[in-house]
Amino acid sequence: MTNKKRDMSWISQPWRSSLHRKTNHILVKVIVSIFLIGISYRLLFSRYGSGEKLLAPTTEILGRNSTDEGKCNLCNGVWMPNPSGPAYTNLTCRFIEDHQNCLMNGRPDRGYLHWGWKPYQCDLPPFDPYLFLDAMQNKNWAFIGDSILRNQIQSFLCLLSKAEEPVELYHSSDFKSRQWQFQKHNLTVSLIWTPFLVRADIFEDENGVSDAPIQLHLDSLDQSWAGTYPKFDYVVISGGQWFLKHAVYRENNSIVGCHYCPNKTYAELGYEFSYRKTLELVFRHITNLVGKDIPVVIFRTWTPSHFENGQWFDGGICNRTAPYKEGEFNGSNVDQVMREIELREFEKAKKVMESSGKSNFLKLLDTYQLAVMRPDGHVGSYRRFHKDKKGKVQYDCLHWCVPGPIDAWNDIIMEMVLK
Ligand SMILES: *[C@@H]1O[C@H](CO)[C@@H](O)[C@H](O)[C@H]1NC(C)=O
Ligand SMILES: *[C@@H]1O[C@H](CO)[C@@H](O)[C@H](O)[C@H]1NC(C)=O
Ligand SMILES: *[C@@H]1O[C@H](CO)[C@@H](O)[C@H](O)[C@H]1NC(C)=O
Ligand SMILES: *[C@@H]1O[C@H](CO)[C@@H](O)[C@H](O)[C@H]1NC(C)=O
Ligand SMILES: *[C@@H]1O[C@H](CO)[C@@H](O)[C@H](O)[C@H]1NC(C)=O
Ligand SMILES: *[C@@H]1O[C@H](CO)[C@@H](O)[C@H](O)[C@H]1NC(C)=O
Ligand SMILES: *[C@@H]1O[C@H](CO)[C@@H](O)[C@H](O)[C@H]1NC(C)=O
């Protein structure tokens, strides 16, 4: 039962002092917590980013050889100038959502499109849609996670649609879960929206504002993916930013604690607790299933954000136009802590897979280093539906422009699965 001080600080800095001054004033606390809940709900529903530059990075995590790609670690490298630019444009691809279509939304600079990822020990070939589709005949892919995975799948579809346009088979009413098929190749690609991966009761109105905290069931997986999981051949899965939100944690149906607790009845356990528990459960599900037809699981790591001069809700911006140099920025403390949890849980799971001779069925897509060096690749102010109450444009320094640096994540996927 730890009470981590920084738990409050990533989002509530402006209100923290008032919370502390009036600790006896329950009404104020309730109002403030409801306000915070509302804000945190808008966070990803409205595709606002979260972020903070609180503490200097502490751990040396970037240089670690954390994938299993033999001699060359595809995720360990640098961004190099790439004059030829992206493989598709907003005119040739129709799968770019408006909020991530930076060119359509008036982004004037183009420099961010002219960088290529160069692993230290090898070259990363560009995504070859013909090769990929031929290799993926009759296969079933799933992307399982939150809006950043939805961001990634736009790039994935754009890269593939140069060779074949998929047709949509399904979408949920809110378009968060979808399914496409490349019919000539009988390749099906599903997007399953499950921001916590575990079962979560989320209460909110149409604007994403809620007056009750999320109830997270840390002992049971979200069946929207866990139930159908064995039918897939390839699964890209990631957790993330939603764990930073207000939530009440439940196990075996009883409350075990919370994050931003509504009152002192419960223990403040923090997002590290819930994220670790969740990943343990996710990886247990993956490693328990060691039959003949298990999917290849590609676990994608934490996505750092790049807000400067504030947070997403109080004027934070990201207007850089070039990547960071090596070592110039390693992510916020929260980013690093969450990634460490992922790496530790992944490595545990990898050992289990190795011991059953299935280590090729679990792969790490460690996009952290690729992402942390690209403050210039975010949507920033070039998106839609994102003014605050005063009509001021809020920046999104969490999601990525499409096309943009997120394309390299899919180049790596292709290299990983076709090797
Ligand atoms: C980032 O990490 C590298 C490698 O550990 C280190 O050399 C560098 O000083 C760090 N950068 C910052 C800004 O802390
Ligand atoms: C990472 O891999 C490189 C090249 O294979 C090797 O020289 C280096 O020692 C490795 N670093 C760590 C920390 O394992
Ligand atoms: C594509 O981007 C250009 C700017 O480069 C913009 O003028 C145009 O409206 C965009 N078109 C679409 C369909 O997104
Ligand atoms: C398409 O692929 C699925 C497996 O993903 C397979 O069951 C089905 O028979 C295939 N259809 C055709 C027409 O080959
Ligand atoms: C869950 O609750 C049931 C009924 O209260 C109890 O029998 C069971 O042992 C509990 N399981 C765990 C894992 O705590
Ligand atoms: C605090 O938690 C208790 C126990 O669930 C609940 O009965 C009470 O209404 C809560 N108070 C506030 C102010 O949220
Ligand atoms: C980014 O915004 C800051 C603050 O408005 C401004 O001072 C700076 O010049 C901007 N940088 C670029 C590259 O536009």
Short mmCIF file of C-alpha atoms in Angstrom, two decimals, residues 60-382:
data_model
loop_
_atom_site.label_atom_id
_atom_site.label_comp_id
_atom_site.label_asym_id
_atom_site.label_seq_id
_atom_site.Cartn_x
_atom_site.Cartn_y
_atom_site.Cartn_z
CA GLU A 60 18.98 4.29 -18.13
CA ILE A 61 16.53 2.47 -20.29
CA LEU A 62 17.08 3.52 -23.84
CA GLY A 63 20.19 1.54 -24.55
CA ARG A 64 18.80 -1.78 -23.43
CA ASN A 65 18.73 -4.59 -25.99
CA SER A 66 15.19 -5.53 -25.31
CA THR A 67 13.95 -7.36 -28.38
CA ASP A 68 14.55 -10.82 -29.64
CA GLU A 69 15.51 -9.98 -33.18
CA GLY A 70 18.79 -11.80 -33.15
CA LYS A 71 21.77 -9.67 -33.96
CA CYS A 72 19.87 -6.57 -34.94
CA ASN A 73 17.58 -4.85 -32.52
CA LEU A 74 15.15 -3.08 -34.84
CA CYS A 75 13.96 -0.78 -32.09
CA ASN A 76 17.40 0.47 -31.16
CA GLY A 77 18.57 3.17 -33.53
CA VAL A 78 18.34 6.77 -34.67
CA TRP A 79 16.25 8.92 -36.99
CA MET A 80 18.12 9.84 -40.17
CA PRO A 81 17.16 12.32 -42.89
CA ASN A 82 15.08 10.62 -45.55
CA PRO A 83 14.56 12.89 -48.55
CA SER A 84 12.06 10.58 -50.23
CA GLY A 85 9.44 11.09 -47.53
CA PRO A 86 6.45 8.95 -46.62
CA ALA A 87 5.14 6.00 -48.63
CA TYR A 88 1.66 7.53 -49.04
CA THR A 89 -0.05 10.89 -48.77
CA ASN A 90 -3.38 12.17 -47.57
CA LEU A 91 -4.46 12.10 -51.21
CA THR A 92 -3.55 8.49 -51.91
CA CYS A 93 -4.90 7.02 -48.65
CA ARG A 94 -8.49 7.27 -47.49
CA PHE A 95 -7.97 5.71 -44.06
CA ILE A 96 -6.62 8.81 -42.31
CA GLU A 97 -9.01 10.12 -39.66
CA ASP A 98 -9.64 13.85 -39.67
CA HIS A 99 -8.05 14.48 -36.27
CA GLN A 100 -4.78 12.94 -37.40
CA ASN A 101 -4.79 14.28 -40.95
CA CYS A 102 -2.35 17.08 -40.16
CA LEU A 103 -1.90 18.12 -43.77
CA MET A 104 -5.61 18.52 -44.29
CA ASN A 105 -5.80 20.49 -41.06
CA GLY A 106 -3.27 22.97 -42.28
CA ARG A 107 0.05 21.91 -40.81
CA PRO A 108 2.48 24.09 -42.79
CA ASP A 109 5.87 22.44 -42.19
CA ARG A 110 6.91 19.24 -44.00
CA GLY A 111 10.25 18.47 -42.38
CA TYR A 112 8.70 15.96 -39.99
CA LEU A 113 7.83 13.73 -42.96
CA HIS A 114 11.43 13.37 -44.07
CA TRP A 115 13.02 11.16 -41.45
CA GLY A 116 13.63 7.44 -41.61
CA TRP A 117 14.31 5.06 -38.75
CA LYS A 118 17.79 3.50 -38.85
CA PRO A 119 18.47 0.63 -36.44
CA TYR A 120 22.11 0.70 -35.35
CA GLN A 121 22.98 -2.80 -36.51
CA CYS A 122 21.02 -3.13 -39.74
CA ASP A 123 18.76 -1.32 -42.19
CA LEU A 124 15.02 -1.30 -41.83
CA PRO A 125 13.48 -1.92 -45.26
CA PRO A 126 10.42 0.13 -46.12
CA PHE A 127 7.06 -1.59 -45.74
CA ASP A 128 6.40 -3.73 -48.83
CA PRO A 129 2.63 -4.17 -49.08
CA TYR A 130 2.82 -6.77 -51.86
CA LEU A 131 5.22 -8.97 -49.95
CA PHE A 132 3.23 -8.54 -46.78
CA LEU A 133 -0.16 -9.35 -48.30
CA ASP A 134 1.20 -12.40 -50.09
CA ALA A 135 2.64 -13.70 -46.83
CA MET A 136 -0.59 -13.00 -44.95
CA GLN A 137 -3.06 -14.90 -47.17
CA ASN A 138 -5.97 -16.26 -45.10
CA LYS A 139 -4.67 -14.68 -41.91
CA ASN A 140 -6.44 -12.87 -39.12
CA TRP A 141 -4.81 -9.85 -37.50
CA ALA A 142 -6.00 -7.90 -34.47
CA PHE A 143 -4.89 -4.59 -33.01
CA ILE A 144 -5.97 -4.56 -29.37
CA GLY A 145 -5.76 -1.44 -27.24
CA ASP A 146 -6.53 2.27 -27.10
CA SER A 147 -6.66 5.26 -29.45
CA ILE A 148 -2.93 5.21 -30.09
CA LEU A 149 -3.31 1.78 -31.62
CA ARG A 150 -6.18 3.21 -33.67
CA ASN A 151 -3.69 5.86 -34.72
CA GLN A 152 -1.24 3.13 -35.73
CA ILE A 153 -3.76 1.09 -37.69
CA GLN A 154 -4.48 4.07 -39.95
CA SER A 155 -0.87 4.00 -41.01
CA PHE A 156 -0.98 0.19 -41.35
CA LEU A 157 -4.01 0.37 -43.67
CA CYS A 158 -2.50 3.24 -45.67
CA LEU A 159 0.71 1.29 -46.22
CA LEU A 160 -1.21 -1.81 -47.31
CA SER A 161 -3.80 -0.06 -49.43
CA LYS A 162 -1.14 0.79 -52.01
CA ALA A 163 -1.37 -2.88 -52.98
CA GLU A 164 -5.01 -3.58 -52.19
CA GLU A 165 -7.87 -1.51 -50.81
CA PRO A 166 -9.54 -3.28 -47.90
CA VAL A 167 -13.31 -3.25 -47.44
CA GLU A 168 -14.85 -2.58 -44.07
CA LEU A 169 -16.70 -5.57 -42.64
CA TYR A 170 -17.77 -4.06 -39.34
CA HIS A 171 -17.66 -1.03 -37.11
CA SER A 172 -19.09 -0.44 -33.66
CA SER A 173 -21.53 2.45 -33.31
CA ASP A 174 -18.78 4.75 -32.04
CA PHE A 175 -16.28 3.53 -34.69
CA LYS A 176 -13.77 2.61 -32.00
CA SER A 177 -13.81 -1.09 -32.88
CA ARG A 178 -13.66 -1.98 -36.55
CA GLN A 179 -12.84 -4.74 -38.98
CA TRP A 180 -11.53 -4.69 -42.53
CA GLN A 181 -10.79 -7.34 -45.09
CA PHE A 182 -8.29 -7.48 -47.91
CA GLN A 183 -10.49 -9.70 -50.00
CA LYS A 184 -8.04 -10.72 -52.72
CA HIS A 185 -5.78 -12.07 -50.01
CA ASN A 186 -8.45 -13.08 -47.51
CA LEU A 187 -6.60 -11.13 -44.83
CA THR A 188 -8.80 -9.80 -42.04
CA VAL A 189 -7.68 -6.96 -39.78
CA SER A 190 -9.60 -6.15 -36.60
CA LEU A 191 -9.28 -3.17 -34.33
CA ILE A 192 -10.54 -3.89 -30.82
CA TRP A 193 -10.92 -0.90 -28.56
CA THR A 194 -10.10 -1.87 -24.99
CA PRO A 195 -8.12 0.91 -23.37
CA PHE A 196 -7.49 -1.00 -20.13
CA LEU A 197 -7.32 -4.57 -21.48
CA VAL A 198 -8.99 -5.62 -18.23
CA ARG A 199 -12.71 -5.26 -17.60
CA ALA A 200 -13.58 -1.65 -16.94
CA ASP A 201 -16.88 0.01 -16.15
CA ILE A 202 -16.65 3.45 -17.67
CA PHE A 203 -19.42 5.97 -17.04
CA GLU A 204 -19.64 9.04 -19.16
CA ASP A 205 -21.99 11.18 -21.18
CA GLU A 206 -21.62 11.97 -24.88
CA ASN A 207 -18.94 14.56 -24.13
CA GLY A 208 -16.84 12.07 -22.25
CA VAL A 209 -17.62 13.78 -18.95
CA SER A 210 -18.42 11.58 -15.99
CA ASP A 211 -19.36 12.02 -12.37
CA ALA A 212 -18.23 8.57 -11.27
CA PRO A 213 -14.76 7.06 -11.38
CA ILE A 214 -13.91 4.14 -13.62
CA GLN A 215 -14.27 0.75 -11.94
CA LEU A 216 -11.34 -1.39 -12.99
CA HIS A 217 -11.57 -5.14 -12.45
CA LEU A 218 -7.94 -6.09 -12.08
CA ASP A 219 -8.69 -9.80 -11.90
CA SER A 220 -10.65 -10.15 -15.11
CA LEU A 221 -9.72 -9.44 -18.70
CA ASP A 222 -11.97 -7.55 -21.05
CA GLN A 223 -13.75 -10.35 -22.90
CA SER A 224 -14.08 -8.21 -26.02
CA TRP A 225 -10.53 -9.31 -26.79
CA ALA A 226 -9.76 -12.12 -24.39
CA GLY A 227 -12.75 -14.16 -25.55
CA THR A 228 -11.92 -14.06 -29.25
CA TYR A 229 -8.16 -13.94 -28.88
CA PRO A 230 -7.29 -17.54 -29.90
CA LYS A 231 -8.86 -17.15 -33.34
CA PHE A 232 -6.26 -14.59 -34.42
CA ASP A 233 -2.99 -15.41 -36.11
CA TYR A 234 -1.29 -12.14 -35.19
CA VAL A 235 -2.12 -9.77 -32.38
CA VAL A 236 -0.66 -6.32 -31.75
CA ILE A 237 -1.49 -5.36 -28.19
CA SER A 238 -0.71 -2.39 -25.98
CA GLY A 239 -1.90 -0.70 -22.84
CA GLY A 240 -1.24 2.81 -21.80
CA GLN A 241 -2.41 6.26 -20.93
CA TRP A 242 -5.80 5.35 -19.53
CA PHE A 243 -4.15 3.90 -16.45
CA LEU A 244 -3.20 7.41 -15.41
CA LYS A 245 -6.86 8.26 -14.86
CA HIS A 246 -9.08 8.38 -11.84
CA ALA A 247 -10.18 4.85 -11.05
CA VAL A 248 -11.40 2.52 -8.35
CA TYR A 249 -9.62 -0.82 -8.36
CA ARG A 250 -11.52 -4.03 -7.76
CA GLU A 251 -10.45 -7.60 -7.35
CA ASN A 252 -12.86 -10.44 -6.86
CA ASN A 253 -15.54 -7.75 -6.89
CA SER A 254 -14.34 -5.98 -3.78
CA ILE A 255 -12.60 -2.66 -3.78
CA VAL A 256 -8.89 -3.03 -3.10
CA GLY A 257 -7.92 0.60 -3.61
CA CYS A 258 -7.94 3.35 -6.15
CA HIS A 259 -6.11 6.11 -7.96
CA TYR A 260 -7.15 9.69 -7.16
CA CYS A 261 -9.34 8.19 -4.50
CA PRO A 262 -12.66 9.97 -4.06
CA ASN A 263 -12.21 9.78 -0.29
CA LYS A 264 -9.92 8.38 2.35
CA THR A 265 -11.91 5.18 2.76
CA TYR A 266 -9.78 3.48 0.12
CA ALA A 267 -6.05 3.10 -0.25
CA GLU A 268 -4.34 5.16 -2.94
CA LEU A 269 -2.53 2.41 -4.85
CA GLY A 270 -1.58 4.38 -7.93
CA TYR A 271 -1.38 3.58 -11.61
CA GLU A 272 1.79 1.53 -11.25
CA PHE A 273 -0.15 -0.98 -9.19
CA SER A 274 -3.01 -1.27 -11.65
CA TYR A 275 -0.79 -1.35 -14.72
CA ARG A 276 1.46 -4.08 -13.31
CA LYS A 277 -1.53 -6.17 -12.22
CA THR A 278 -3.13 -5.76 -15.61
CA LEU A 279 -0.04 -6.76 -17.54
CA GLU A 280 0.48 -9.77 -15.28
CA LEU A 281 -3.02 -10.90 -16.11
CA VAL A 282 -2.67 -10.18 -19.83
CA PHE A 283 0.59 -12.07 -20.09
CA ARG A 284 -0.74 -14.95 -18.01
CA HIS A 285 -3.58 -15.28 -20.52
CA ILE A 286 -1.09 -15.24 -23.38
CA THR A 287 1.36 -17.71 -21.85
CA ASN A 288 -1.31 -20.09 -20.54
CA LEU A 289 -2.53 -20.71 -24.03
CA VAL A 290 0.16 -22.90 -25.50
CA GLY A 291 -1.76 -25.14 -27.84
CA LYS A 292 -1.03 -25.60 -31.54
CA ASP A 293 -2.73 -22.57 -32.94
CA ILE A 294 -1.74 -19.74 -30.68
CA PRO A 295 -1.40 -16.27 -32.16
CA VAL A 296 1.89 -14.47 -32.54
CA VAL A 297 1.65 -11.66 -30.01
CA ILE A 298 3.40 -8.37 -30.62
CA PHE A 299 3.39 -6.30 -27.44
CA ARG A 300 3.89 -2.59 -28.10
CA THR A 301 5.43 -0.42 -25.39
CA TRP A 302 4.31 2.84 -23.82
CA THR A 303 3.91 5.95 -25.92
CA PRO A 304 5.54 9.04 -24.41
CA SER A 305 3.91 12.42 -24.97
CA HIS A 306 5.67 15.72 -25.65
CA PHE A 307 3.79 18.56 -24.00
CA GLU A 308 5.92 21.59 -23.21
CA ASN A 309 5.10 24.67 -21.17
CA GLY A 310 2.11 22.99 -19.60
CA GLN A 311 -0.13 19.99 -19.85
CA TRP A 312 -2.74 19.14 -22.41
CA PHE A 313 -5.39 21.05 -20.47
CA ASP A 314 -3.54 24.22 -19.51
CA GLY A 315 -1.86 25.46 -22.60
CA GLY A 316 0.85 22.83 -23.10
CA ILE A 317 2.19 22.80 -26.65
CA CYS A 318 4.35 20.76 -29.03
CA ASN A 319 5.51 22.87 -31.93
CA ARG A 320 8.95 21.49 -32.65
CA THR A 321 9.69 20.75 -36.28
CA ALA A 322 12.65 18.37 -35.96
CA PRO A 323 13.46 15.24 -33.92
CA TYR A 324 15.41 15.36 -30.69
CA LYS A 325 19.03 14.36 -30.85
CA GLU A 326 20.07 11.15 -29.15
CA GLY A 327 19.77 11.46 -25.39
CA GLU A 328 18.28 14.98 -25.54
CA PHE A 329 14.98 13.78 -24.08
CA ASN A 330 14.19 10.41 -22.52
CA GLY A 331 10.55 10.89 -21.61
CA SER A 332 8.95 12.03 -18.38
CA ASN A 333 9.28 10.15 -15.16
CA VAL A 334 5.82 8.63 -15.61
CA ASP A 335 6.70 7.51 -19.13
CA GLN A 336 9.83 5.80 -17.89
CA VAL A 337 8.18 4.17 -14.90
CA MET A 338 5.38 2.72 -17.02
CA ARG A 339 7.78 1.43 -19.64
CA GLU A 340 9.91 -0.23 -16.99
CA ILE A 341 6.81 -2.07 -15.74
CA GLU A 342 6.11 -3.23 -19.28
CA LEU A 343 9.64 -4.43 -19.90
CA ARG A 344 9.73 -6.33 -16.63
CA GLU A 345 6.38 -8.05 -17.22
CA PHE A 346 7.27 -8.77 -20.82
CA GLU A 347 10.55 -10.38 -19.86
CA LYS A 348 8.81 -12.60 -17.32
CA ALA A 349 6.32 -13.73 -19.94
CA LYS A 350 9.05 -14.26 -22.50
CA LYS A 351 10.81 -16.67 -20.13
CA VAL A 352 7.61 -18.67 -19.75
CA MET A 353 7.22 -18.83 -23.52
CA GLU A 354 10.85 -19.88 -23.91
CA SER A 355 10.42 -22.66 -21.40
CA SER A 356 7.59 -24.08 -23.48
CA GLY A 357 9.50 -23.68 -26.72
CA LYS A 358 7.20 -20.92 -27.98
CA SER A 359 9.40 -17.91 -27.68
CA ASN A 360 8.76 -16.90 -31.31
CA PHE A 361 5.14 -16.34 -30.42
CA LEU A 362 5.83 -13.34 -28.21
CA LYS A 363 7.58 -10.29 -29.59
CA LEU A 364 8.35 -6.87 -28.20
CA LEU A 365 7.58 -3.89 -30.42
CA ASP A 366 9.50 -1.39 -28.38
CA THR A 367 8.54 1.86 -30.06
CA TYR A 368 9.48 3.92 -27.01
CA GLN A 369 12.80 5.14 -28.35
CA LEU A 370 11.37 5.84 -31.81
CA ALA A 371 8.58 7.83 -30.23
CA VAL A 372 10.46 9.70 -27.54
CA MET A 373 12.77 11.27 -30.11
CA ARG A 374 9.93 12.66 -32.26
CA PRO A 375 8.32 15.67 -30.56
CA ASP A 376 7.77 16.98 -34.10
CA GLY A 377 5.54 14.09 -35.17
CA HIS A 378 2.49 14.90 -33.07
CA VAL A 379 -0.79 16.31 -34.24
CA GLY A 380 -0.30 19.39 -32.04
CA SER A 381 -2.81 22.04 -33.01
CA TYR A 382 -3.51 20.54 -36.45
#
